[in-house]
Amino acid sequence: MDDIDRAIINTLQGGFPICDQPFAAIAEPLGLTGTQLLARIKRLREDGILTRFGPLWHAEKMGGGLTLTAMKVPEDRFDEVAEIVNSFPEVAHNYAREHALNMWFVLATESPERIGEVLAEIEARTGLPTHDMPKIEEFYVGLRFEA
Amino acid sequence: MELSDLDLALIAALADGLPLVSHPYRALGAGIGLGEDEVIGRIAAMRDSGIIRRFGIIVRHHELGFRANAMSVWDIPDEMVSDLGRRLGDSPEVTLCYRRPRRLPDWPYNLFCMIHGRDRESVEALIAGLVQRLGLGSYAHAVLFSTRRFKQTGARYGRPAKLAAE
């Protein structure tokens, strides 16, 4: 990654133009042509720096369900339970964390009702309780990272 | 904003992101039978109504060098949690901040924020700075570093064009 890559990452985490040739429109301030910018973005994606180039959705405004769920998983069953949990396409991400509640995942579903169904299925298949913690109030959703 | 079947088709087509070509909205529309202008109009409307929170690069923070991430949580009296949440959310170190329900007895915490950093020590230093600056020292607190990431696919939405056209 060089300085131009870092500038691309730092300036393009939002505000991407919605016009017929958006890459050309933003390339110039970066000192690039549209074609050069596209090539760099493709390389960053191939290198795994980007998950994707596109929208970050607002789950609730789309009519979907969103929640954070925690489970207390016995160490010797951790991989098995992770495999079950991750097999649900509604699980957007899943992290092991240092706490008695040691598995934390985000569920994003097409409808709010589906949250309860997925949690019930996870509990049935793992035999373990889930602790559902949907947000009550949102203070900040930045999730931007400086390269 | 009410989403139409065409919007849902467009959302599904965007699941893997925008095509990386010079006319990405035209390419996106070609797959689902929408013209470039219509795609641009619908995506702009979704952005303006907040359905799209933001539009651009979504990074893998770990690959970008943010190798440590901690979920930092506090048990704040209910009557104070909104005010403290806003102040935490305004802090540059914080990447996400929410109030969530306690789940007693296992989980007494109601204020959650995510802190990302290059390594564990720098994240711990950021949290210590927040605690001091915002006067959080007297509240029960836990820091849950992540030890493994199993999945980071992001949410998937929308309905494929074939269904939307039926």
Short mmCIF file of N, CA, C and O in Angstrom, two decimals, chain B residues 17 30 32 57 59 65 68-69 84-85 102 104 109 118-119 122 126-128 131 134 160 162 164-165:
data_model
loop_
_atom_site.label_atom_id
_atom_site.label_comp_id
_atom_site.label_asym_id
_atom_site.label_seq_id
_atom_site.Cartn_x
_atom_site.Cartn_y
_atom_site.Cartn_z
N GLY B 17 -21.53 -5.56 -3.99
CA GLY B 17 -20.93 -4.25 -4.23
C GLY B 17 -21.20 -3.76 -5.64
O GLY B 17 -21.84 -4.42 -6.46
N ALA B 30 -28.03 -3.25 -16.06
CA ALA B 30 -28.12 -4.18 -17.18
C ALA B 30 -28.50 -5.58 -16.70
O ALA B 30 -29.26 -6.28 -17.37
N ILE B 32 -30.46 -6.39 -14.32
CA ILE B 32 -31.83 -6.52 -13.80
C ILE B 32 -32.83 -5.73 -14.64
O ILE B 32 -33.96 -5.50 -14.21
N ILE B 57 -16.16 2.77 0.03
CA ILE B 57 -15.31 1.63 0.40
C ILE B 57 -15.71 1.10 1.77
O ILE B 57 -15.88 1.87 2.72
N VAL B 59 -14.06 -1.26 4.44
CA VAL B 59 -12.74 -1.88 4.65
C VAL B 59 -12.81 -3.05 5.62
O VAL B 59 -13.72 -3.13 6.45
N GLY B 65 -4.70 -3.10 9.34
CA GLY B 65 -3.74 -2.92 10.41
C GLY B 65 -4.38 -2.68 11.77
O GLY B 65 -3.69 -2.55 12.77
N ALA B 68 -6.44 -5.07 16.67
CA ALA B 68 -7.09 -5.28 17.98
C ALA B 68 -8.44 -4.57 17.97
O ALA B 68 -8.55 -3.44 17.52
N ASN B 69 -9.47 -5.27 18.43
CA ASN B 69 -10.74 -4.59 18.62
C ASN B 69 -11.35 -5.04 19.93
O ASN B 69 -11.33 -6.21 20.28
N LEU B 84 -24.28 10.03 28.67
CA LEU B 84 -22.93 9.48 28.55
C LEU B 84 -22.72 8.82 27.20
O LEU B 84 -21.63 8.89 26.63
N GLY B 85 -23.76 8.18 26.69
CA GLY B 85 -23.66 7.53 25.37
C GLY B 85 -23.34 8.55 24.30
O GLY B 85 -22.49 8.31 23.44
N ARG B 102 -29.54 -4.81 29.50
CA ARG B 102 -28.79 -5.74 30.36
C ARG B 102 -29.46 -7.11 30.28
O ARG B 102 -30.66 -7.21 30.02
N LEU B 104 -29.46 -9.78 32.98
CA LEU B 104 -29.05 -10.23 34.30
C LEU B 104 -29.43 -11.71 34.48
O LEU B 104 -30.44 -12.13 33.94
N TYR B 109 -24.30 -4.96 31.84
CA TYR B 109 -23.86 -3.74 31.15
C TYR B 109 -24.89 -3.25 30.12
O TYR B 109 -25.51 -4.04 29.43
N ARG B 118 -4.29 -0.48 16.58
CA ARG B 118 -3.25 -1.29 15.95
C ARG B 118 -2.95 -2.53 16.78
O ARG B 118 -2.65 -3.58 16.26
N ASP B 119 -2.95 -2.37 18.10
CA ASP B 119 -2.65 -3.50 18.97
C ASP B 119 -3.38 -3.31 20.30
O ASP B 119 -3.98 -2.28 20.55
N SER B 122 -2.51 -0.26 22.53
CA SER B 122 -3.02 1.05 22.12
C SER B 122 -4.53 1.14 22.39
O SER B 122 -5.03 2.19 22.76
N LEU B 126 -6.40 3.86 24.79
CA LEU B 126 -7.53 4.68 24.34
C LEU B 126 -8.69 4.59 25.33
O LEU B 126 -9.33 5.59 25.67
N ILE B 127 -8.94 3.38 25.81
CA ILE B 127 -10.05 3.19 26.75
C ILE B 127 -9.75 3.90 28.08
O ILE B 127 -10.61 4.59 28.64
N ALA B 128 -8.51 3.77 28.54
CA ALA B 128 -8.15 4.44 29.79
C ALA B 128 -8.33 5.95 29.65
O ALA B 128 -8.82 6.63 30.58
N VAL B 131 -12.09 6.74 29.85
CA VAL B 131 -12.59 6.60 31.22
C VAL B 131 -12.25 7.84 32.04
O VAL B 131 -13.09 8.39 32.75
N LEU B 134 -14.13 11.15 30.50
CA LEU B 134 -15.58 11.22 30.67
C LEU B 134 -16.02 10.88 32.09
O LEU B 134 -17.21 10.83 32.38
N PRO B 160 -33.71 -11.14 -5.30
CA PRO B 160 -33.19 -11.23 -6.67
C PRO B 160 -34.21 -10.76 -7.70
O PRO B 160 -35.41 -10.87 -7.51
N LYS B 162 -35.27 -11.88 -10.50
CA LYS B 162 -36.22 -12.85 -11.06
C LYS B 162 -37.51 -12.85 -10.24
O LYS B 162 -38.61 -12.77 -10.78
N ALA B 164 -38.42 -10.47 -8.11
CA ALA B 164 -39.02 -9.14 -8.09
C ALA B 164 -39.86 -8.89 -9.34
O ALA B 164 -40.81 -8.12 -9.32
N ALA B 165 -39.49 -9.53 -10.43
CA ALA B 165 -40.19 -9.28 -11.68
C ALA B 165 -41.47 -10.11 -11.80
O ALA B 165 -42.29 -9.88 -12.67
#
